[in-house]
Amino acid sequence: MTSVATHRIGAGVEDGRAFRLGFLLHLDRDVPPAQAYRDAVDLFVAAEALGYDSGWVIQRHFRQGNEHVSAPLVVLASIAERSSRIRLGTGVLVLPLEDPLKVAEDAATLDEISGGRLELGVGSGPFAGAWEAFGKDLGDRHRTFDDSVDRLHHVLNGGALNRAGEVLHPPGSGVRRRLWQAISADPTQSHRAAERVATAADGLQLSRATAWQNGTVEEAQIRQADVIATYRAAWSDASTSPRVQVSRAVYPHPDRAEAVRLVTPGVRRWQSWSTHGDPRRTDTVEEYLATDHALVGPSAALADELAADPALRNVTDLLVSFVPGVPDHAEHLRLLEDTARDLAPRLGWRPAIR
């Protein structure tokens, strides 16, 4: 049974709802790649049936982060053939390591295959090894990312690509309207980046607020709220509305102790390879969950936490992920269902009218 809203988050979206609900898919289980991709399709199909507005896949090269997805647009093309309504997002495609023209061609083709459902999120990526492998300088990531986005805008806008005046085919105007940029959490960069995203009329993507970088979770949330305010203040496109997506880690379960038990193997696994600090750290599971700001337990308690998060007050899109540690397939399906039928409705979400 769907819960009655006990809190409300979100700035509202065009169809009168408080916010759109998406889920971020991690594929880091130790299964063969083919099985991981089949599971991804099944999860998207289940999420569509539950009313999720969107599903998003990340990009990791060489199984960095233990992920299987190095070619997210290919994975989404497979999902597109088994789904009909749910929007298909990249969260995010590492644009500076790609040719923006080729990305535009692939994205426009996928958008046609899916019936205009692609949500193209781009970012600069956290893994130094990937930059090295592609012959790029991670130290120049901000300038390289900005240049790549400018090129992508030009191509998707139908700009001439050669002296013959040839342009992108299929056309990329739909993808251009659904382009998102994930920006740096570095406070010396984030406000300038937010203004740049707003000026381009792109959507703003913000990752989870954790205490892995300096400060507390609460301070990270406030910084994100300030960046969102900067983005909204800089928005000037009267023909469209700002789009703000924020990601949060949730693990709804009626018994918190049992939920902690269920996530413990994932926590230990993540600690073994984590890029956050020393992977040999001896944090307890509870300490890890607090630092990672992974919300674990009954939906009512999680809704209280999310409603108090200042960064969620002005979102248009809430992106949930079920981490740390990716659950097995059956548990993943349960988490999708409990989030859509209990947690999200407590925050004012309802599925779109079909």
mmCIF file of C-alpha atoms in Angstrom:
data_model
loop_
_atom_site.group_PDB
_atom_site.id
_atom_site.type_symbol
_atom_site.label_atom_id
_atom_site.label_comp_id
_atom_site.label_asym_id
_atom_site.label_seq_id
_atom_site.Cartn_x
_atom_site.Cartn_y
_atom_site.Cartn_z
ATOM 1 C CA MET A 1 0.000 0.000 0.000
ATOM 2 C CA THR A 2 1.303 3.465 -0.849
ATOM 3 C CA SER A 3 2.112 5.602 2.184
ATOM 4 C CA VAL A 4 0.583 9.015 2.734
ATOM 5 C CA ALA A 5 3.132 11.830 2.516
ATOM 6 C CA THR A 6 4.502 12.756 5.939
ATOM 7 C CA HIS A 7 7.078 15.194 4.550
ATOM 8 C CA ARG A 8 7.593 16.983 1.277
ATOM 9 C CA ILE A 9 10.771 17.657 -0.619
ATOM 10 C CA GLY A 10 11.335 19.021 -4.085
ATOM 11 C CA ALA A 11 10.724 22.208 -6.019
ATOM 12 C CA GLY A 12 7.961 20.767 -8.172
ATOM 13 C CA VAL A 13 7.985 19.632 -11.788
ATOM 14 C CA GLU A 14 5.907 20.439 -14.846
ATOM 15 C CA ASP A 15 3.157 17.878 -14.245
ATOM 16 C CA GLY A 16 2.412 19.196 -10.763
ATOM 17 C CA ARG A 17 4.296 16.545 -8.813
ATOM 18 C CA ALA A 18 6.817 17.374 -6.085
ATOM 19 C CA PHE A 19 9.756 15.698 -7.821
ATOM 20 C CA ARG A 20 10.708 12.887 -10.190
ATOM 21 C CA LEU A 21 12.129 9.638 -8.798
ATOM 22 C CA GLY A 22 15.088 7.846 -10.350
ATOM 23 C CA PHE A 23 17.395 5.050 -9.292
ATOM 24 C CA LEU A 24 21.133 4.738 -9.877
ATOM 25 C CA LEU A 25 22.223 1.291 -10.944
ATOM 26 C CA HIS A 26 25.560 -0.066 -9.732
ATOM 27 C CA LEU A 27 26.715 -3.344 -11.291
ATOM 28 C CA ASP A 28 29.621 -4.381 -9.081
ATOM 29 C CA ARG A 29 28.555 -7.886 -8.066
ATOM 30 C CA ASP A 30 31.011 -10.688 -8.788
ATOM 31 C CA VAL A 31 29.018 -12.224 -11.616
ATOM 32 C CA PRO A 32 29.927 -12.632 -15.297
ATOM 33 C CA PRO A 33 29.356 -9.446 -17.322
ATOM 34 C CA ALA A 34 26.560 -11.019 -19.378
ATOM 35 C CA GLN A 35 24.660 -11.847 -16.182
ATOM 36 C CA ALA A 36 25.184 -8.321 -14.862
ATOM 37 C CA TYR A 37 23.682 -6.850 -18.034
ATOM 38 C CA ARG A 38 20.700 -9.221 -17.921
ATOM 39 C CA ASP A 39 20.125 -8.192 -14.306
ATOM 40 C CA ALA A 40 20.280 -4.532 -15.346
ATOM 41 C CA VAL A 41 17.521 -5.064 -17.907
ATOM 42 C CA ASP A 42 15.355 -6.877 -15.336
ATOM 43 C CA LEU A 43 15.809 -4.112 -12.776
ATOM 44 C CA PHE A 44 14.832 -1.402 -15.253
ATOM 45 C CA VAL A 45 11.754 -3.367 -16.306
ATOM 46 C CA ALA A 46 10.747 -3.773 -12.649
ATOM 47 C CA ALA A 47 11.381 -0.094 -11.915
ATOM 48 C CA GLU A 48 9.233 0.932 -14.873
ATOM 49 C CA ALA A 49 6.358 -1.202 -13.574
ATOM 50 C CA LEU A 50 6.736 0.468 -10.150
ATOM 51 C CA GLY A 51 6.412 3.940 -11.677
ATOM 52 C CA TYR A 52 10.000 5.164 -11.447
ATOM 53 C CA ASP A 53 10.529 8.141 -13.710
ATOM 54 C CA SER A 54 14.086 7.235 -14.641
ATOM 55 C CA GLY A 55 16.935 4.773 -14.200
ATOM 56 C CA TRP A 56 20.614 5.701 -14.505
ATOM 57 C CA VAL A 57 23.792 3.740 -15.115
ATOM 58 C CA ILE A 58 27.308 4.851 -14.297
ATOM 59 C CA GLN A 59 30.476 4.469 -16.361
ATOM 60 C CA ARG A 60 33.626 2.822 -15.053
ATOM 61 C CA HIS A 61 36.532 1.718 -17.229
ATOM 62 C CA PHE A 62 38.544 -1.480 -16.572
ATOM 63 C CA ARG A 63 36.205 -2.563 -13.779
ATOM 64 C CA GLN A 64 37.356 0.317 -11.612
ATOM 65 C CA GLY A 65 35.083 0.385 -8.595
ATOM 66 C CA ASN A 66 34.327 -3.263 -9.449
ATOM 67 C CA GLU A 67 31.740 -2.034 -11.963
ATOM 68 C CA HIS A 68 30.888 -3.850 -15.198
ATOM 69 C CA VAL A 69 29.708 -0.820 -17.202
ATOM 70 C CA SER A 70 32.369 0.690 -19.461
ATOM 71 C CA ALA A 71 29.898 1.369 -22.305
ATOM 72 C CA PRO A 72 26.740 2.792 -20.695
ATOM 73 C CA LEU A 73 24.998 3.791 -23.937
ATOM 74 C CA VAL A 74 25.319 0.231 -25.206
ATOM 75 C CA VAL A 75 23.790 -1.121 -21.990
ATOM 76 C CA LEU A 76 20.967 1.420 -22.185
ATOM 77 C CA ALA A 77 20.254 0.457 -25.794
ATOM 78 C CA SER A 78 19.578 -3.091 -24.607
ATOM 79 C CA ILE A 79 17.344 -1.792 -21.818
ATOM 80 C CA ALA A 80 15.483 0.437 -24.282
ATOM 81 C CA GLU A 81 14.320 -2.591 -26.224
ATOM 82 C CA ARG A 82 12.713 -4.135 -23.117
ATOM 83 C CA SER A 83 11.098 -0.969 -21.739
ATOM 84 C CA SER A 84 8.692 1.644 -23.054
ATOM 85 C CA ARG A 85 8.290 4.547 -20.618
ATOM 86 C CA ILE A 86 11.105 4.845 -18.089
ATOM 87 C CA ARG A 87 13.746 7.426 -18.974
ATOM 88 C CA LEU A 88 17.268 6.112 -19.532
ATOM 89 C CA GLY A 89 20.093 8.090 -17.957
ATOM 90 C CA THR A 90 23.863 8.115 -17.702
ATOM 91 C CA GLY A 91 25.053 9.051 -14.247
ATOM 92 C CA VAL A 92 27.572 9.862 -15.584
ATOM 93 C CA LEU A 93 29.354 9.330 -18.892
ATOM 94 C CA VAL A 94 32.980 10.472 -18.533
ATOM 95 C CA LEU A 95 32.958 12.946 -21.399
ATOM 96 C CA PRO A 96 36.608 14.144 -21.446
ATOM 97 C CA LEU A 97 37.766 10.594 -22.195
ATOM 98 C CA GLU A 98 35.475 10.399 -25.229
ATOM 99 C CA ASP A 99 35.179 12.136 -28.594
ATOM 100 C CA PRO A 100 32.172 14.470 -28.103
ATOM 101 C CA LEU A 101 31.142 14.000 -31.744
ATOM 102 C CA LYS A 102 31.032 10.218 -31.344
ATOM 103 C CA VAL A 103 29.145 10.573 -28.062
ATOM 104 C CA ALA A 104 26.600 12.773 -29.832
ATOM 105 C CA GLU A 105 26.155 10.233 -32.650
ATOM 106 C CA ASP A 106 25.693 7.341 -30.227
ATOM 107 C CA ALA A 107 23.395 9.339 -27.950
ATOM 108 C CA ALA A 108 21.192 10.598 -30.797
ATOM 109 C CA THR A 109 20.912 7.060 -32.174
ATOM 110 C CA LEU A 110 19.933 5.674 -28.756
ATOM 111 C CA ASP A 111 17.416 8.484 -28.345
ATOM 112 C CA GLU A 112 15.748 7.431 -31.606
ATOM 113 C CA ILE A 113 15.756 3.753 -30.609
ATOM 114 C CA SER A 114 14.210 4.540 -27.204
ATOM 115 C CA GLY A 115 11.554 6.947 -28.453
ATOM 116 C CA GLY A 116 13.143 10.066 -26.985
ATOM 117 C CA ARG A 117 13.910 8.715 -23.511
ATOM 118 C CA LEU A 118 17.640 9.354 -23.152
ATOM 119 C CA GLU A 119 18.821 11.603 -20.302
ATOM 120 C CA LEU A 120 22.500 12.224 -21.066
ATOM 121 C CA GLY A 121 24.496 13.031 -17.938
ATOM 122 C CA VAL A 122 28.162 13.867 -18.400
ATOM 123 C CA GLY A 123 30.995 14.433 -15.946
ATOM 124 C CA SER A 124 34.764 14.246 -15.595
ATOM 125 C CA GLY A 125 35.145 11.006 -13.613
ATOM 126 C CA PRO A 126 37.136 10.273 -10.430
ATOM 127 C CA PHE A 127 39.601 7.571 -11.457
ATOM 128 C CA ALA A 128 43.143 8.683 -12.306
ATOM 129 C CA GLY A 129 43.936 5.327 -13.923
ATOM 130 C CA ALA A 130 41.287 5.869 -16.583
ATOM 131 C CA TRP A 131 42.718 9.271 -17.474
ATOM 132 C CA GLU A 132 46.188 7.745 -17.724
ATOM 133 C CA ALA A 133 44.971 4.911 -19.945
ATOM 134 C CA PHE A 134 43.300 7.357 -22.338
ATOM 135 C CA GLY A 135 46.400 9.577 -22.438
ATOM 136 C CA LYS A 136 44.753 12.506 -20.669
ATOM 137 C CA ASP A 137 46.007 14.755 -17.857
ATOM 138 C CA LEU A 138 43.773 14.496 -14.790
ATOM 139 C CA GLY A 139 45.271 17.727 -13.486
ATOM 140 C CA ASP A 140 43.655 19.534 -16.399
ATOM 141 C CA ARG A 141 40.272 17.882 -15.894
ATOM 142 C CA HIS A 142 38.186 21.055 -15.412
ATOM 143 C CA ARG A 143 39.370 22.794 -18.576
ATOM 144 C CA THR A 144 39.194 19.562 -20.571
ATOM 145 C CA PHE A 145 35.658 18.914 -19.367
ATOM 146 C CA ASP A 146 34.508 22.449 -20.215
ATOM 147 C CA ASP A 147 36.000 22.188 -23.720
ATOM 148 C CA SER A 148 34.352 18.794 -24.263
ATOM 149 C CA VAL A 149 30.954 20.097 -23.149
ATOM 150 C CA ASP A 150 31.259 23.095 -25.468
ATOM 151 C CA ARG A 151 31.972 20.755 -28.372
ATOM 152 C CA LEU A 152 29.061 18.491 -27.419
ATOM 153 C CA HIS A 153 26.719 21.487 -27.303
ATOM 154 C CA HIS A 154 27.838 22.582 -30.770
ATOM 155 C CA VAL A 155 27.251 19.134 -32.262
ATOM 156 C CA LEU A 156 23.872 18.539 -30.599
ATOM 157 C CA ASN A 157 22.724 22.034 -31.610
ATOM 158 C CA GLY A 158 23.186 21.085 -35.262
ATOM 159 C CA GLY A 159 26.352 23.105 -35.865
ATOM 160 C CA ALA A 160 28.329 22.507 -39.033
ATOM 161 C CA LEU A 161 30.950 19.790 -38.566
ATOM 162 C CA ASN A 162 33.089 20.230 -41.672
ATOM 163 C CA ARG A 163 33.587 22.495 -44.681
ATOM 164 C CA ALA A 164 30.770 20.716 -46.466
ATOM 165 C CA GLY A 165 28.407 21.902 -43.764
ATOM 166 C CA GLU A 166 27.395 18.427 -42.678
ATOM 167 C CA VAL A 167 25.594 18.128 -39.340
ATOM 168 C CA LEU A 168 24.789 15.438 -36.801
ATOM 169 C CA HIS A 169 22.509 12.629 -37.914
ATOM 170 C CA PRO A 170 20.190 11.586 -36.396
ATOM 171 C CA PRO A 171 19.540 15.118 -35.115
ATOM 172 C CA GLY A 172 20.415 15.697 -31.472
ATOM 173 C CA SER A 173 17.938 18.403 -30.492
ATOM 174 C CA GLY A 174 16.059 16.108 -28.120
ATOM 175 C CA VAL A 175 19.242 14.966 -26.391
ATOM 176 C CA ARG A 176 20.365 18.580 -26.148
ATOM 177 C CA ARG A 177 17.219 19.444 -24.171
ATOM 178 C CA ARG A 178 17.916 16.509 -21.848
ATOM 179 C CA LEU A 179 21.604 17.100 -21.219
ATOM 180 C CA TRP A 180 22.903 17.099 -17.629
ATOM 181 C CA GLN A 181 26.253 18.062 -16.168
ATOM 182 C CA ALA A 182 27.716 16.600 -12.978
ATOM 183 C CA ILE A 183 29.963 19.195 -11.388
ATOM 184 C CA SER A 184 32.901 19.109 -9.016
ATOM 185 C CA ALA A 185 32.339 19.038 -5.255
ATOM 186 C CA ASP A 186 35.412 21.266 -4.886
ATOM 187 C CA PRO A 187 34.060 24.524 -3.382
ATOM 188 C CA THR A 188 36.654 26.516 -5.348
ATOM 189 C CA GLN A 189 35.091 25.181 -8.572
ATOM 190 C CA SER A 190 31.470 24.295 -7.832
ATOM 191 C CA HIS A 191 29.791 27.713 -7.941
ATOM 192 C CA ARG A 192 31.506 28.753 -11.175
ATOM 193 C CA ALA A 193 30.567 25.381 -12.638
ATOM 194 C CA ALA A 194 26.938 25.716 -11.496
ATOM 195 C CA GLU A 195 26.667 29.095 -13.202
ATOM 196 C CA ARG A 196 28.122 27.641 -16.385
ATOM 197 C CA VAL A 197 25.627 24.764 -16.344
ATOM 198 C CA ALA A 198 22.726 27.174 -15.831
ATOM 199 C CA THR A 199 23.896 29.459 -18.624
ATOM 200 C CA ALA A 200 23.874 26.463 -20.965
ATOM 201 C CA ALA A 201 20.348 25.506 -19.778
ATOM 202 C CA ASP A 202 21.600 22.041 -18.834
ATOM 203 C CA GLY A 203 20.438 20.016 -15.853
ATOM 204 C CA LEU A 204 22.592 20.029 -12.704
ATOM 205 C CA GLN A 205 23.670 16.691 -11.213
ATOM 206 C CA LEU A 206 25.025 16.467 -7.678
ATOM 207 C CA SER A 207 26.350 13.279 -6.128
ATOM 208 C CA ARG A 208 25.885 12.110 -2.562
ATOM 209 C CA ALA A 209 26.821 14.364 0.358
ATOM 210 C CA THR A 210 29.251 12.366 2.504
ATOM 211 C CA ALA A 211 31.940 13.056 5.078
ATOM 212 C CA TRP A 212 34.718 11.400 3.043
ATOM 213 C CA GLN A 213 35.900 14.787 1.925
ATOM 214 C CA ASN A 214 36.590 17.443 4.542
ATOM 215 C CA GLY A 215 33.864 18.354 7.012
ATOM 216 C CA THR A 216 30.654 16.724 8.151
ATOM 217 C CA VAL A 217 27.710 15.355 6.201
ATOM 218 C CA GLU A 218 25.644 18.328 7.331
ATOM 219 C CA GLU A 219 28.262 20.747 5.992
ATOM 220 C CA ALA A 220 28.336 18.887 2.676
ATOM 221 C CA GLN A 221 24.544 19.147 2.424
ATOM 222 C CA ILE A 222 24.654 22.882 3.075
ATOM 223 C CA ARG A 223 27.342 23.323 0.422
ATOM 224 C CA GLN A 224 25.153 21.464 -2.058
ATOM 225 C CA ALA A 225 22.147 23.623 -1.157
ATOM 226 C CA ASP A 226 24.253 26.731 -1.777
ATOM 227 C CA VAL A 227 25.391 25.412 -5.175
ATOM 228 C CA ILE A 228 21.776 24.700 -6.137
ATOM 229 C CA ALA A 229 20.868 28.264 -5.166
ATOM 230 C CA THR A 230 23.680 29.578 -7.367
ATOM 231 C CA TYR A 231 22.483 27.445 -10.277
ATOM 232 C CA ARG A 232 18.874 28.571 -9.953
ATOM 233 C CA ALA A 233 19.866 32.221 -9.621
ATOM 234 C CA ALA A 234 21.910 32.007 -12.824
ATOM 235 C CA TRP A 235 19.123 30.353 -14.845
ATOM 236 C CA SER A 236 17.890 32.643 -17.619
ATOM 237 C CA ASP A 237 16.183 30.412 -20.194
ATOM 238 C CA ALA A 238 12.517 31.392 -20.045
ATOM 239 C CA SER A 239 11.524 28.555 -22.381
ATOM 240 C CA THR A 240 12.538 25.786 -19.964
ATOM 241 C CA SER A 241 12.791 25.185 -16.234
ATOM 242 C CA PRO A 242 15.874 24.393 -14.149
ATOM 243 C CA ARG A 243 16.540 20.701 -13.543
ATOM 244 C CA VAL A 244 18.312 19.669 -10.349
ATOM 245 C CA GLN A 245 19.144 16.053 -9.582
ATOM 246 C CA VAL A 246 20.619 15.035 -6.224
ATOM 247 C CA SER A 247 21.696 11.505 -5.318
ATOM 248 C CA ARG A 248 21.203 9.890 -1.916
ATOM 249 C CA ALA A 249 21.998 6.381 -0.626
ATOM 250 C CA VAL A 250 19.053 4.614 0.994
ATOM 251 C CA TYR A 251 18.395 1.098 2.238
ATOM 252 C CA PRO A 252 14.788 0.880 3.439
ATOM 253 C CA HIS A 253 14.046 -2.080 5.688
ATOM 254 C CA PRO A 254 11.553 -2.426 8.568
ATOM 255 C CA ASP A 255 14.257 -3.784 10.898
ATOM 256 C CA ARG A 256 17.337 -1.561 11.094
ATOM 257 C CA ALA A 257 19.484 -4.219 12.766
ATOM 258 C CA GLU A 258 18.664 -6.660 9.989
ATOM 259 C CA ALA A 259 19.367 -3.972 7.381
ATOM 260 C CA VAL A 260 22.803 -3.345 8.892
ATOM 261 C CA ARG A 261 23.473 -7.076 8.805
ATOM 262 C CA LEU A 262 22.484 -7.185 5.141
ATOM 263 C CA VAL A 263 24.758 -4.311 4.120
ATOM 264 C CA THR A 264 27.751 -5.445 6.186
ATOM 265 C CA PRO A 265 29.289 -7.667 3.462
ATOM 266 C CA GLY A 266 29.025 -4.782 1.020
ATOM 267 C CA VAL A 267 30.621 -2.362 3.473
ATOM 268 C CA ARG A 268 33.527 -4.731 4.064
ATOM 269 C CA ARG A 269 33.905 -5.269 0.347
ATOM 270 C CA TRP A 270 33.921 -1.545 -0.396
ATOM 271 C CA GLN A 271 36.437 -0.965 2.385
ATOM 272 C CA SER A 272 38.779 -3.433 0.701
ATOM 273 C CA TRP A 273 39.166 -1.288 -2.428
ATOM 274 C CA SER A 274 37.719 2.106 -1.526
ATOM 275 C CA THR A 275 39.397 5.211 -2.939
ATOM 276 C CA HIS A 276 38.326 7.107 0.174
ATOM 277 C CA GLY A 277 41.295 7.221 2.515
ATOM 278 C CA ASP A 278 43.137 4.092 3.615
ATOM 279 C CA PRO A 279 41.276 0.911 2.508
ATOM 280 C CA ARG A 280 42.699 -0.859 5.572
ATOM 281 C CA ARG A 281 40.741 1.467 7.867
ATOM 282 C CA THR A 282 39.153 -0.245 10.865
ATOM 283 C CA ASP A 283 35.875 1.669 11.048
ATOM 284 C CA THR A 284 32.933 -0.275 12.372
ATOM 285 C CA VAL A 285 30.087 -0.795 9.945
ATOM 286 C CA GLU A 286 28.037 1.846 11.764
ATOM 287 C CA GLU A 287 30.914 4.341 11.496
ATOM 288 C CA TYR A 288 31.264 3.601 7.806
ATOM 289 C CA LEU A 289 27.541 4.092 7.193
ATOM 290 C CA ALA A 290 27.608 7.418 9.047
ATOM 291 C CA THR A 291 30.613 8.719 7.105
ATOM 292 C CA ASP A 292 29.127 7.477 3.820
ATOM 293 C CA HIS A 293 25.733 8.928 4.785
ATOM 294 C CA ALA A 294 23.992 5.712 3.787
ATOM 295 C CA LEU A 295 20.492 5.861 5.281
ATOM 296 C CA VAL A 296 19.543 2.416 6.564
ATOM 297 C CA GLY A 297 16.361 1.312 8.321
ATOM 298 C CA PRO A 298 12.584 1.876 8.339
ATOM 299 C CA SER A 299 11.184 4.137 5.641
ATOM 300 C CA ALA A 300 9.648 6.527 8.173
ATOM 301 C CA ALA A 301 13.057 7.215 9.732
ATOM 302 C CA LEU A 302 14.698 7.585 6.335
ATOM 303 C CA ALA A 303 11.986 10.024 5.256
ATOM 304 C CA ASP A 304 12.707 12.132 8.364
ATOM 305 C CA GLU A 305 16.402 12.271 7.432
ATOM 306 C CA LEU A 306 15.758 13.145 3.791
ATOM 307 C CA ALA A 307 13.190 15.806 4.659
ATOM 308 C CA ALA A 308 15.756 17.520 6.896
ATOM 309 C CA ASP A 309 18.354 17.587 4.097
ATOM 310 C CA PRO A 310 18.636 21.203 2.870
ATOM 311 C CA ALA A 311 19.944 20.127 -0.532
ATOM 312 C CA LEU A 312 16.684 18.303 -1.306
ATOM 313 C CA ARG A 313 14.365 21.271 -0.836
ATOM 314 C CA ASN A 314 14.846 22.566 -4.365
ATOM 315 C CA VAL A 315 15.434 19.388 -6.357
ATOM 316 C CA THR A 316 13.384 18.325 -9.338
ATOM 317 C CA ASP A 317 14.846 14.805 -9.389
ATOM 318 C CA LEU A 318 15.744 12.554 -6.445
ATOM 319 C CA LEU A 319 18.161 9.810 -7.441
ATOM 320 C CA VAL A 320 18.320 6.885 -5.007
ATOM 321 C CA SER A 321 21.094 4.303 -4.872
ATOM 322 C CA PHE A 322 21.161 1.181 -2.748
ATOM 323 C CA VAL A 323 24.742 1.308 -1.541
ATOM 324 C CA PRO A 324 27.213 0.629 0.067
ATOM 325 C CA GLY A 325 27.649 -2.732 -1.517
ATOM 326 C CA VAL A 326 25.291 -3.812 -4.269
ATOM 327 C CA PRO A 327 22.615 -6.243 -3.024
ATOM 328 C CA ASP A 328 21.846 -9.521 -4.730
ATOM 329 C CA HIS A 329 19.193 -9.446 -7.431
ATOM 330 C CA ALA A 330 16.171 -10.404 -5.338
ATOM 331 C CA GLU A 331 17.083 -7.913 -2.613
ATOM 332 C CA HIS A 332 17.627 -5.216 -5.239
ATOM 333 C CA LEU A 333 14.092 -5.798 -6.505
ATOM 334 C CA ARG A 334 12.739 -5.502 -2.952
ATOM 335 C CA LEU A 335 14.578 -2.227 -2.414
ATOM 336 C CA LEU A 336 13.154 -0.803 -5.618
ATOM 337 C CA GLU A 337 9.655 -1.795 -4.517
ATOM 338 C CA ASP A 338 9.909 -0.531 -0.930
ATOM 339 C CA THR A 339 11.350 2.778 -2.087
ATOM 340 C CA ALA A 340 8.627 3.358 -4.668
ATOM 341 C CA ARG A 341 5.708 2.160 -2.531
ATOM 342 C CA ASP A 342 6.693 3.424 0.914
ATOM 343 C CA LEU A 343 9.718 5.715 1.174
ATOM 344 C CA ALA A 344 9.242 8.050 -1.801
ATOM 345 C CA PRO A 345 5.497 8.586 -1.215
ATOM 346 C CA ARG A 346 6.306 9.739 2.323
ATOM 347 C CA LEU A 347 8.278 12.562 0.678
ATOM 348 C CA GLY A 348 5.445 13.612 -1.626
ATOM 349 C CA TRP A 349 6.284 11.569 -4.714
ATOM 350 C CA ARG A 350 3.699 9.779 -6.792
ATOM 351 C CA PRO A 351 4.036 8.064 -10.159
ATOM 352 C CA ALA A 352 3.211 10.120 -13.223
ATOM 353 C CA ILE A 353 -0.241 9.649 -14.720
ATOM 354 C CA ARG A 354 0.156 7.361 -17.708
#
